[in-house]
GROMACS .gro file of C-alpha atoms in nm:
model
  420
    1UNK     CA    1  -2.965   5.725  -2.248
    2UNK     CA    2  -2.981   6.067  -2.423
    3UNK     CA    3  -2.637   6.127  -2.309
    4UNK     CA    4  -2.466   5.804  -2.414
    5UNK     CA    5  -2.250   5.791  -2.700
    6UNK     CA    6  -2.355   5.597  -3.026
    7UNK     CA    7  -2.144   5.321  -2.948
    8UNK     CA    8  -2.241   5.258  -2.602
    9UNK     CA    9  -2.618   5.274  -2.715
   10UNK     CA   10  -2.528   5.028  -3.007
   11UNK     CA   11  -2.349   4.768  -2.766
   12UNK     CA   12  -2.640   4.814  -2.481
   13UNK     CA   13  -2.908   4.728  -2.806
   14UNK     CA   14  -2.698   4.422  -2.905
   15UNK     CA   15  -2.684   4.285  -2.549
   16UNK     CA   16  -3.021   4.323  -2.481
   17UNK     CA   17  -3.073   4.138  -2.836
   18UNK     CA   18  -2.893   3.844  -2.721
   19UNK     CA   19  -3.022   3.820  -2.420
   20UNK     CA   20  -3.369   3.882  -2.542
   21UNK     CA   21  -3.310   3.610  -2.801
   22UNK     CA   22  -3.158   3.364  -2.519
   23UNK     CA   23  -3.513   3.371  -2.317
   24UNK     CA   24  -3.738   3.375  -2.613
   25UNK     CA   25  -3.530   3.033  -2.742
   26UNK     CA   26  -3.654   2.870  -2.438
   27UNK     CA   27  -4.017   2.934  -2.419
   28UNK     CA   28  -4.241   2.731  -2.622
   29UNK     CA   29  -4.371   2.905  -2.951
   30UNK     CA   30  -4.071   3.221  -2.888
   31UNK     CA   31  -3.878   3.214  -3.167
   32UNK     CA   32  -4.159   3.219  -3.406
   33UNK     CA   33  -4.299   3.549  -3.211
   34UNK     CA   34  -3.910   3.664  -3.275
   35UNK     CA   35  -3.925   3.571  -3.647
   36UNK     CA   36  -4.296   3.763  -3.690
   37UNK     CA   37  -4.262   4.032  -3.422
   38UNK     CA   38  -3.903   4.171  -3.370
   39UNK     CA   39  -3.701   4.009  -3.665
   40UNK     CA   40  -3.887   4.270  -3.924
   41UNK     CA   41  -3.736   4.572  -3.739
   42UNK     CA   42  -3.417   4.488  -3.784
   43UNK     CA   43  -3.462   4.425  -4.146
   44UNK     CA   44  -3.648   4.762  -4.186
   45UNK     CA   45  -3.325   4.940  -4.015
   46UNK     CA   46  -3.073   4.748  -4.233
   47UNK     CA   47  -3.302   4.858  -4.557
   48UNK     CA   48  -3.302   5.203  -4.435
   49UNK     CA   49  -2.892   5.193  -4.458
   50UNK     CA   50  -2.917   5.058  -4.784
   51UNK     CA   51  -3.168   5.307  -4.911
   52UNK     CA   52  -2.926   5.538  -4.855
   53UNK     CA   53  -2.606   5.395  -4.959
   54UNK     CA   54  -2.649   5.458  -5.338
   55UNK     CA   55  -2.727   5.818  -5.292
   56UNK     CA   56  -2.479   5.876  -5.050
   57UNK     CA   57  -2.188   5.739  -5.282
   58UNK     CA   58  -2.344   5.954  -5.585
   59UNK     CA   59  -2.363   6.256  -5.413
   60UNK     CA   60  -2.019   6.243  -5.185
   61UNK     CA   61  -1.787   6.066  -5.440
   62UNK     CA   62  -1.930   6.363  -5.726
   63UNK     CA   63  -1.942   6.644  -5.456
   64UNK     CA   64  -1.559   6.515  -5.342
   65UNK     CA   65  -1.390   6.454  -5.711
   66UNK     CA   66  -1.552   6.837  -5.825
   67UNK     CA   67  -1.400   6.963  -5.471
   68UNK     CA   68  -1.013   6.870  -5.585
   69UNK     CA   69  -1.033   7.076  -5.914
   70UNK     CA   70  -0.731   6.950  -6.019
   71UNK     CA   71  -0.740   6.529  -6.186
   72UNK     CA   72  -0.404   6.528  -6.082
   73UNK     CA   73  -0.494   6.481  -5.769
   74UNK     CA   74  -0.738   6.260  -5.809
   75UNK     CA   75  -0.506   6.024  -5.987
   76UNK     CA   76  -0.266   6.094  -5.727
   77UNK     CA   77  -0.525   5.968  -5.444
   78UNK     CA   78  -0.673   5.709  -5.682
   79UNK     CA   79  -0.366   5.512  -5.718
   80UNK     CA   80  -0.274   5.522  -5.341
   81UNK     CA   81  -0.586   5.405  -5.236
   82UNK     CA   82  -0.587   5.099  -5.480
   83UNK     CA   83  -0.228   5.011  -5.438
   84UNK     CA   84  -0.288   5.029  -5.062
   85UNK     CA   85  -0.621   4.812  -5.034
   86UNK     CA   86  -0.432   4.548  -5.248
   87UNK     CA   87  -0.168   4.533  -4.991
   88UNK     CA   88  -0.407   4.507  -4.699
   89UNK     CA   89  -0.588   4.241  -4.880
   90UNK     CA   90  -0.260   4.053  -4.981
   91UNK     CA   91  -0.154   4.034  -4.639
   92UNK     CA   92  -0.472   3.918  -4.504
   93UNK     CA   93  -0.500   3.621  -4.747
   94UNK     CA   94  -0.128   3.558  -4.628
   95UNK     CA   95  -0.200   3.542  -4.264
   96UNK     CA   96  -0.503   3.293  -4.343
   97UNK     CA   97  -0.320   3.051  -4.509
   98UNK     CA   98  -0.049   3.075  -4.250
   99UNK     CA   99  -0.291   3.015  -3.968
  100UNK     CA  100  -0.483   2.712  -4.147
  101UNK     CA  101  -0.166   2.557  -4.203
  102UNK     CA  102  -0.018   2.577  -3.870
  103UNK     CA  103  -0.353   2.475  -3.710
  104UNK     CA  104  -0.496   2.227  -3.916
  105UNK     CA  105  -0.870   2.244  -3.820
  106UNK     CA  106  -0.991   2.051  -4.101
  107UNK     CA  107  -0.819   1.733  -3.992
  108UNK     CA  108  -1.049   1.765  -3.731
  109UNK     CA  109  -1.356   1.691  -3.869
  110UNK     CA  110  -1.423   1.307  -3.862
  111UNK     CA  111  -1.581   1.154  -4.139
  112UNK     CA  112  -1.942   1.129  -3.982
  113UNK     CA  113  -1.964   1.494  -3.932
  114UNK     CA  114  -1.845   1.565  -4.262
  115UNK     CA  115  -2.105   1.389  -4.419
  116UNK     CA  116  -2.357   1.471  -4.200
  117UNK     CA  117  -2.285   1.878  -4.296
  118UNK     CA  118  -2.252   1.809  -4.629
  119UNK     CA  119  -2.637   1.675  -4.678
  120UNK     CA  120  -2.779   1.903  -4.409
  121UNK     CA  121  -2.637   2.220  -4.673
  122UNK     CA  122  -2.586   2.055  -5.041
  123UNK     CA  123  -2.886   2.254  -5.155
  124UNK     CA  124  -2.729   2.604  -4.972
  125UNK     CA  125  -2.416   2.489  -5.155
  126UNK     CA  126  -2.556   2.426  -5.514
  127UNK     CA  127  -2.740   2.753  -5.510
  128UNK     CA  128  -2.405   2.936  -5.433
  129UNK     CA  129  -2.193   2.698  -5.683
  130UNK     CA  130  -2.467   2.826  -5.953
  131UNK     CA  131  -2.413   3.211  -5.909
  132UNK     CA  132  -2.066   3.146  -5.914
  133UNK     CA  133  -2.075   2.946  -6.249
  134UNK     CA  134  -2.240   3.215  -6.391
  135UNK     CA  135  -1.948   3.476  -6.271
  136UNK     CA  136  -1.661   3.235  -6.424
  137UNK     CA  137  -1.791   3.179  -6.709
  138UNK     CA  138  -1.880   3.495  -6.825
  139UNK     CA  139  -1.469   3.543  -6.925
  140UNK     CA  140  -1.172   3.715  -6.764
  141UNK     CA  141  -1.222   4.070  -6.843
  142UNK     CA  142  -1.579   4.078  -6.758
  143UNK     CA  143  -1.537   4.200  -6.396
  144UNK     CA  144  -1.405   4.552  -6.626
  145UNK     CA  145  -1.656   4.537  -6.797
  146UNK     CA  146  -1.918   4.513  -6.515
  147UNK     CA  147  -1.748   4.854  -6.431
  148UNK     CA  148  -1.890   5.058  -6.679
  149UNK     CA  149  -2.292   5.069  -6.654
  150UNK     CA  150  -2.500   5.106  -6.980
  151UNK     CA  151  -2.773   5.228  -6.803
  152UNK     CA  152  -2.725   5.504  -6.472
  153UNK     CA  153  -3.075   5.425  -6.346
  154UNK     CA  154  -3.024   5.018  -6.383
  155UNK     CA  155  -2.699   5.023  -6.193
  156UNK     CA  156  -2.845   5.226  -5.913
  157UNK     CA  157  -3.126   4.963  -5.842
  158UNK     CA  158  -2.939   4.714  -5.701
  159UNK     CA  159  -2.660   4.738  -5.443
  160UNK     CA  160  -2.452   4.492  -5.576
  161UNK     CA  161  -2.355   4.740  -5.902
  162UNK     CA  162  -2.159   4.989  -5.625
  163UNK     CA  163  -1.854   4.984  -5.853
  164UNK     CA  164  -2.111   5.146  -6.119
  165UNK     CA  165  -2.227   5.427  -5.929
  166UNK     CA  166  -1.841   5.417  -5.826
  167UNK     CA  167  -1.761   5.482  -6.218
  168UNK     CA  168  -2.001   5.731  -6.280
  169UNK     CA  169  -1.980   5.933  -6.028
  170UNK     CA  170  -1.602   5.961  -6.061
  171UNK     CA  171  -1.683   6.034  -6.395
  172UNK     CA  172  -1.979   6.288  -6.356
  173UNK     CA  173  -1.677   6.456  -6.100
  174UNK     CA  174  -1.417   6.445  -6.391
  175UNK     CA  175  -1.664   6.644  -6.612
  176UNK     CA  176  -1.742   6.895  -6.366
  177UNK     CA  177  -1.374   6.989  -6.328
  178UNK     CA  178  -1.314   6.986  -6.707
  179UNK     CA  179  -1.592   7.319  -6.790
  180UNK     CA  180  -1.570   7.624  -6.657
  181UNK     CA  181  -1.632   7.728  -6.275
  182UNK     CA  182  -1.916   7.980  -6.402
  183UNK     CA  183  -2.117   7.687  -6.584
  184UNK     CA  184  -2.045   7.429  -6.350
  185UNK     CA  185  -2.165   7.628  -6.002
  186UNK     CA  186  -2.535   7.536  -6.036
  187UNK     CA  187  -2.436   7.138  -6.053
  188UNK     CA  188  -2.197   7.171  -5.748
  189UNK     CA  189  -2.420   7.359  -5.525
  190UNK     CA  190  -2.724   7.132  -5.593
  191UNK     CA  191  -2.494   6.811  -5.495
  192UNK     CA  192  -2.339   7.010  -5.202
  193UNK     CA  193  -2.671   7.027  -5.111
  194UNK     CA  194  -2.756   6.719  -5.205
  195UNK     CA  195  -2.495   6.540  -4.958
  196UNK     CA  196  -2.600   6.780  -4.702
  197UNK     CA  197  -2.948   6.660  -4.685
  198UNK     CA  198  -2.823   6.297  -4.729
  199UNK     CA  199  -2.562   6.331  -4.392
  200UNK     CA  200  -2.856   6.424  -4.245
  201UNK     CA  201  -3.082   6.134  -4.308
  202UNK     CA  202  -2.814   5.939  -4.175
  203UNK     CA  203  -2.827   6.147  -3.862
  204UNK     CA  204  -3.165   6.037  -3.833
  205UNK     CA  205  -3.163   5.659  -3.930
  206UNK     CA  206  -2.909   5.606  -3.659
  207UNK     CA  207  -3.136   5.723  -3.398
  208UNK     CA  208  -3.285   5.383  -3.422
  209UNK     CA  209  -2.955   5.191  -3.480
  210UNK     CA  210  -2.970   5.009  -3.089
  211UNK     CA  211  -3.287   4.918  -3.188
  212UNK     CA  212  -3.254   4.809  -3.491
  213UNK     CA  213  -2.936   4.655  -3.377
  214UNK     CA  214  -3.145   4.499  -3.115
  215UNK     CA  215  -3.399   4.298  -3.329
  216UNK     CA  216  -3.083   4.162  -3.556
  217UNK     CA  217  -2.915   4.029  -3.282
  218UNK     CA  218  -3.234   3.857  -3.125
  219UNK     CA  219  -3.321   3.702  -3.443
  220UNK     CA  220  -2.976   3.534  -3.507
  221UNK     CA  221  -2.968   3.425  -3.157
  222UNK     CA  222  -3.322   3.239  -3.242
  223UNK     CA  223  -3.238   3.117  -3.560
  224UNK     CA  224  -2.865   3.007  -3.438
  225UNK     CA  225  -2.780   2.600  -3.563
  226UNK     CA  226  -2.738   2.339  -3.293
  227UNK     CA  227  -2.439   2.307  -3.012
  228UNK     CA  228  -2.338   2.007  -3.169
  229UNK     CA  229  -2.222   2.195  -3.495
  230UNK     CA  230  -2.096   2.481  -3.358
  231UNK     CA  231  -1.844   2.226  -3.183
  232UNK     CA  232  -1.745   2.018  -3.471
  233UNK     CA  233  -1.681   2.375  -3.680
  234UNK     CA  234  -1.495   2.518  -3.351
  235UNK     CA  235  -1.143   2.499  -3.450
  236UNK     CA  236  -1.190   2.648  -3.789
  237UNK     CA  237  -1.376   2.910  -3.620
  238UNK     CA  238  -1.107   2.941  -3.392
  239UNK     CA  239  -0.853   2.944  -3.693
  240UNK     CA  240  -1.093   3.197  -3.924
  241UNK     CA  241  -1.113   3.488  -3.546
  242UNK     CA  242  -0.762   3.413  -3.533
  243UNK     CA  243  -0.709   3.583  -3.838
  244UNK     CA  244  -0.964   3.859  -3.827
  245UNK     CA  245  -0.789   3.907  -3.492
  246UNK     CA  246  -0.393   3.962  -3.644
  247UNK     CA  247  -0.564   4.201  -3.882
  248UNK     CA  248  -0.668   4.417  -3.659
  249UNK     CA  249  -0.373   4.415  -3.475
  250UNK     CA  250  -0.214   4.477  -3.811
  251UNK     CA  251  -0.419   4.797  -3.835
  252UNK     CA  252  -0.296   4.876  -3.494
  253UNK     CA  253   0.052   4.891  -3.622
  254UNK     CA  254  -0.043   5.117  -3.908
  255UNK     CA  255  -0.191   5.324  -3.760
  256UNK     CA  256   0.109   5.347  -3.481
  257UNK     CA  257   0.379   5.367  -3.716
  258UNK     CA  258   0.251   5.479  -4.068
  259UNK     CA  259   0.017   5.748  -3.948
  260UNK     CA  260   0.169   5.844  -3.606
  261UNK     CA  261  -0.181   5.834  -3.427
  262UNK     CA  262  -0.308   5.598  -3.114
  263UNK     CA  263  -0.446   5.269  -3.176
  264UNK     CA  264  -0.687   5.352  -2.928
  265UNK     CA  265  -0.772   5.681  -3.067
  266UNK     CA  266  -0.888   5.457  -3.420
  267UNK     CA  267  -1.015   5.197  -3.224
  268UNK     CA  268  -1.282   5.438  -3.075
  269UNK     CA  269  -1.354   5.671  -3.332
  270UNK     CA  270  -1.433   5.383  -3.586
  271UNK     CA  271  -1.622   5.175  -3.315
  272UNK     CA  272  -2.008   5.303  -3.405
  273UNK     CA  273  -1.943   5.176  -3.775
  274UNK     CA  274  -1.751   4.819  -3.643
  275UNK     CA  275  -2.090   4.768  -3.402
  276UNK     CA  276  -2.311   4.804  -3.682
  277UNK     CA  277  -2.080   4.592  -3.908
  278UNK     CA  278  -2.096   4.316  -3.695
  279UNK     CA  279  -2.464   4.383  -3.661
  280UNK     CA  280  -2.546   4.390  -4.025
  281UNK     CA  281  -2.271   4.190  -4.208
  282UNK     CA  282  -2.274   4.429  -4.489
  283UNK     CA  283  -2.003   4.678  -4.566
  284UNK     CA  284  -2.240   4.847  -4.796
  285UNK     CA  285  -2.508   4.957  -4.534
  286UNK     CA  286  -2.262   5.029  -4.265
  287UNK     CA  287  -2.111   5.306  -4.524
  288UNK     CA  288  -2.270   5.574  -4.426
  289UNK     CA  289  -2.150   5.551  -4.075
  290UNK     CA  290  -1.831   5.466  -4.146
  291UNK     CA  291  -1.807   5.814  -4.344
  292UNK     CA  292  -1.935   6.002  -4.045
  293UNK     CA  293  -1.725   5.846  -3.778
  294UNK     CA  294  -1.388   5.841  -4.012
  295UNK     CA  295  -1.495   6.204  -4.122
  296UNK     CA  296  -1.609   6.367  -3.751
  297UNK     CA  297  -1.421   6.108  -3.516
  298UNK     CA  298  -1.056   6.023  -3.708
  299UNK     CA  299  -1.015   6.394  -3.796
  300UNK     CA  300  -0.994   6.265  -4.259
  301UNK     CA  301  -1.102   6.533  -4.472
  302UNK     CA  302  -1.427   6.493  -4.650
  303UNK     CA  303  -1.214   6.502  -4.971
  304UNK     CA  304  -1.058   6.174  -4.913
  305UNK     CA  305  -1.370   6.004  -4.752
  306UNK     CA  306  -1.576   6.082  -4.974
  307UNK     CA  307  -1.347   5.875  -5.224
  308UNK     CA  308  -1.194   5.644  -5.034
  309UNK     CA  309  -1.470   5.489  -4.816
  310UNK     CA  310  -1.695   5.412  -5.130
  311UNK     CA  311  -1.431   5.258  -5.304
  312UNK     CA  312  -1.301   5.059  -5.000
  313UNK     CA  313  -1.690   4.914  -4.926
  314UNK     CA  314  -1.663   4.748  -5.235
  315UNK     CA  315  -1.302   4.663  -5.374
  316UNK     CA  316  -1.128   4.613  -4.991
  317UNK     CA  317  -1.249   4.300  -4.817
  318UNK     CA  318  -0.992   4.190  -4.628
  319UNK     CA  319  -1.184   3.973  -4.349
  320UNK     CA  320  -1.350   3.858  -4.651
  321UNK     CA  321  -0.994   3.770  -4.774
  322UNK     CA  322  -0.894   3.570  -4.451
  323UNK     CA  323  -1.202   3.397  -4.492
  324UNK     CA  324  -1.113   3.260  -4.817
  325UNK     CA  325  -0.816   3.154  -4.748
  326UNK     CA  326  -0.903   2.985  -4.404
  327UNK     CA  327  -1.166   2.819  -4.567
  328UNK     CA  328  -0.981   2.676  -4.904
  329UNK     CA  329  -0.747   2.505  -4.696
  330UNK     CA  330  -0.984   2.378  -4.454
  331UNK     CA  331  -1.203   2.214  -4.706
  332UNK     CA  332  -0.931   2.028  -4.843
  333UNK     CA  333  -0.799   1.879  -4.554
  334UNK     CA  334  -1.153   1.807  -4.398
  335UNK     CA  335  -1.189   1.625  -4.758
  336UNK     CA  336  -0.763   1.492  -4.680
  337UNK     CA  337  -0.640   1.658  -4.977
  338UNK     CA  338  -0.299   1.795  -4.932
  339UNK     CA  339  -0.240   2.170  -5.136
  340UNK     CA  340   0.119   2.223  -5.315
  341UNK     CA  341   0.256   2.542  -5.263
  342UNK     CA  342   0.212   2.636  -5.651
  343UNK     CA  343  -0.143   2.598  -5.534
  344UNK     CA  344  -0.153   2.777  -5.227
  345UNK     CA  345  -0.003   3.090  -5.385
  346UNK     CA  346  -0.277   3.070  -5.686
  347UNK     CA  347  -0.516   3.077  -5.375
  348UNK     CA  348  -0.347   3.417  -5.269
  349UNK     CA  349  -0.389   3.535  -5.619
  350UNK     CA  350  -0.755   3.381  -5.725
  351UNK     CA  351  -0.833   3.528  -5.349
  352UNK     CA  352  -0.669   3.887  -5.373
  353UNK     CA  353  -0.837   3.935  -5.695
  354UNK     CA  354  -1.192   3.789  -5.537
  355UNK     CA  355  -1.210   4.045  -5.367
  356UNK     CA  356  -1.281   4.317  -5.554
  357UNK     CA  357  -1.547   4.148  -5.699
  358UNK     CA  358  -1.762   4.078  -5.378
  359UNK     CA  359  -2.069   4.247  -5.359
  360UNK     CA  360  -2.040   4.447  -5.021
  361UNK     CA  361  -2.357   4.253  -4.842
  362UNK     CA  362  -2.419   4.002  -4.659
  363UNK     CA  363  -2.261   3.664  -4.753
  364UNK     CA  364  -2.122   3.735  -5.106
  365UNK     CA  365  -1.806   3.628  -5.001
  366UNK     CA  366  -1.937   3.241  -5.026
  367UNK     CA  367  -1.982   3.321  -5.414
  368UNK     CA  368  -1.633   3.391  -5.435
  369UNK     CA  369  -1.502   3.136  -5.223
  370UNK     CA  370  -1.659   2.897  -5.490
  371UNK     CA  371  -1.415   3.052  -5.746
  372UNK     CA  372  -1.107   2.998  -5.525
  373UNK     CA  373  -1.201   2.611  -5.463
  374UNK     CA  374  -1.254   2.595  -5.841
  375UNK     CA  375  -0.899   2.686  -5.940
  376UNK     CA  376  -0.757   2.534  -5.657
  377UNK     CA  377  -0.912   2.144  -5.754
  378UNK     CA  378  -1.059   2.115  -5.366
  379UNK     CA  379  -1.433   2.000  -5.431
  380UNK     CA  380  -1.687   2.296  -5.409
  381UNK     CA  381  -1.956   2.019  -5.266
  382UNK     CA  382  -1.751   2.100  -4.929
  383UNK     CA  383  -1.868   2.454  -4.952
  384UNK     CA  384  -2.129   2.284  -4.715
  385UNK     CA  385  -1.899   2.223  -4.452
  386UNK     CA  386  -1.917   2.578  -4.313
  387UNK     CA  387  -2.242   2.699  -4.409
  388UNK     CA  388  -2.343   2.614  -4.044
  389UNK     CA  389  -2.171   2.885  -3.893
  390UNK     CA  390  -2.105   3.097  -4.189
  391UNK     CA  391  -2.350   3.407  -4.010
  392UNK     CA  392  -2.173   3.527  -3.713
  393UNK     CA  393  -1.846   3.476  -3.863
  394UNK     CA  394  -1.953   3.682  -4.132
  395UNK     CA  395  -2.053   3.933  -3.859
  396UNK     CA  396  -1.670   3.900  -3.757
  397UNK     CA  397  -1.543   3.941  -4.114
  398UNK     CA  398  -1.724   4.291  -4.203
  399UNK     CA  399  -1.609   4.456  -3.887
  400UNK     CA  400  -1.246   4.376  -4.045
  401UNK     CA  401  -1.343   4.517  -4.341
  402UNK     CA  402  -1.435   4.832  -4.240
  403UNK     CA  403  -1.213   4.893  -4.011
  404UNK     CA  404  -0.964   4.827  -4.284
  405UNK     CA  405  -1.128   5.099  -4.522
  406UNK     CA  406  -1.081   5.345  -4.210
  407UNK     CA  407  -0.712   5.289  -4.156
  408UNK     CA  408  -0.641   5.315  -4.550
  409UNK     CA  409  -0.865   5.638  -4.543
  410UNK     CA  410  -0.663   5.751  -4.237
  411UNK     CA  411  -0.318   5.627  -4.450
  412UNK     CA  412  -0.436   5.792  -4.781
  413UNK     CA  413  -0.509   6.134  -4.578
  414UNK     CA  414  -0.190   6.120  -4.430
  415UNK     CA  415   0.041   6.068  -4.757
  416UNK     CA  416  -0.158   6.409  -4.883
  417UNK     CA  417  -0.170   6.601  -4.559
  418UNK     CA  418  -0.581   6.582  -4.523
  419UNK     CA  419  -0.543   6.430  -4.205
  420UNK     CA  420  -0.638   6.687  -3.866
   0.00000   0.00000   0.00000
């Protein structure tokens, strides 16, 4: 085992999760020892990658802005990487709607079933429809003001303020480069060392990624919904890993042509990180492996990692954007509304825009998708139409996103020669 690659570990600890889950499902009082006994682990890993997420941002985005000595570069690198995750994202709502269109899953769903889903999750629903209100009606420039924290040590309690600790430590960079190298060399080297000792941490928490990997897997398979759902929901899944699957293959083709390296070079450098996204459904705690394996695998200079990958964990969601607009559409025709194209294109824009708002963690892009319904008129009650199998194709969704943040990191290195 000591001799396996990450990857190979990870994929052996999520097999053995499934199938550990499978047996325990079957014997009588299982899934409760699964829930008390093996479940915690996995949360315990996925906090450790969140414990460090924060600092890692802080001290690689700070240690990375005060490397370029020069802001011209860093508005240089700053606008690529923004214009280019809008694109991604842009094309990624435009392949869901496509997709939903063509297919139609929601004229699947017979009226029974719709009912039936829409009591078994109302109160799931309402709780998301209430953190949404909240978002919407706190006015249209709010999201730039969310930005800018008033208080350092506020923003870097919770996870959900990344673009804070974004801010500031963009900004904390800016200032180092503004005063003079002599006065400046005792703040550098302490967050040199700093990211050091961070890296690695992360070294060490992902000696127990298969096993942490291990317990997540066992507990979803425990804690999965009935058959019978998972077959009345199966063409919009079908529809939604449709989508997540063209964007991949869209990455494929950047990669190919716009950076001149081998699909299957990407596809195994990035894999540790896309195994623990689909593991953890958070873009946020897989960070700090994505940095390592775009960094040490993909050949991108810590430069542009350091401020790209941050940045793309919480502004580039682009399964996230699929998602959003697979599921718009299928909510109104489960619900036999038809959508003008006026309409469909605000859903592109409402949904492009979402996206840099959602919180990098676990199912935050339901609190968004509440906004797109909104200003499309489909009814947010049918939010509860795909809460049943909302986990593992939120597991699906995060592996797109961060394999998208690798391929814009690899495209960003590129246009400024960082790339090995």
């Amino acid at each position: 085992m000591k001799k396996l690659a990450l990857h190979w570990k990870i994929l052996i600890g999520m097999a053995l999760g499934v199938i550990f889950g499978l047996l325990m499902s079957f014997i009588n009082g299982g899934a409760e020892f699964v829930g008390e006994f093996v479940k915690p682990f996995g949360t315990i890993f996925i906090n450790l990658l969140k414990l460090i997420a924060i600092p890692l941002i802080l001290a690689s985005l700070i240690k990375g802005v005060s490397d370029l000595k020069d802001i011209s570069k860093l508005s240089q690198m700053g606008g690529r990487t923004i214009l280019t995750y809008l694109s991604t994202t842009l094309v990624a709502v435009v392949i869901g709607l496509i997709l939903v269109n063509s297919i139609q899953p929601g004229k699947s769903i017979s009226i029974e079933t719709r009912k039936e889903l829409v009591e078994a999750y109302a109160s799931d629903a309402d709780q998301k429809r209430e953190v949404a209100a909240k978002q919407s009606s706190a006015g249209r420039l709010q999201p730039l003001v969310d930005i800018v924290p008033s208080n350092l040590f506020s923003a870097a309690s919770n996870n959900r303020n990344m673009l804070q600790i974004i801010f500031f430590a963009i900004f904390f960079g800016i200032g180092i480069i503004l005063i003079p190298e002599k006065e400046s060399s005792l703040v550098k080297g302490f967050f040199d060392s700093f990211n050091a000792v961070i890296l690695k941490l992360i070294d060490l928490i992902m000696m127990a990624a298969p096993y942490g990997v291990f317990a997540l897997l066992a507990a979803l398979v425990v804690e999965a919904p009935s058959l019978e759902l998972f077959k009345a929901l199966a063409l919009y899944a079908i529809t939604l890993l449709a989508g997540l699957a063209l964007m991949i293959g869209f990455y494929a083709l950047m990669v190919r042509i716009l950076i001149k390296k081998s699909p299957s070079f990407f596809f195994k450098g990035i894999a540790p990180a896309q195994l623990l996204a689909f593991s953890t459904s958070s873009s946020a705690a897989t960070l700090p492996v994505t940095m390592e394996c775009v960094e040490g695998n993909l050949g991108v200079d810590k430069e542009v990692t350091s401020f790209v990958l941050p940045i793309g964990a919480t502004i580039n969601m682009d399964g996230t954007s699929v998602y959003q607009g697979v599921a718009a559409v299928f909510i109104a025709q489960a619900f036999g509304l038809d959508l003008s194209l006026s309409a469909q294109l605000g859903i592109i824009f409402t949904a492009t825009l979402a996206s840099i708002g959602t919180a990098a963690v676990p199912s935050a892009g339901i609190v968004m998708l509440v906004i797109v319904l909104a200003q499309a008129g489909i009814p947010e009650a049918g939010l509860a139409l795909i809460f049943a199998i909302d986990r593992p194709l939120d597991m699906c969704r995060t592996v797109v996103n961060v394999t998208g943040d690798a391929a814009v990191s690899m495209f960003v290195a590129k246009s400024i020669n960082k790339l090995k």
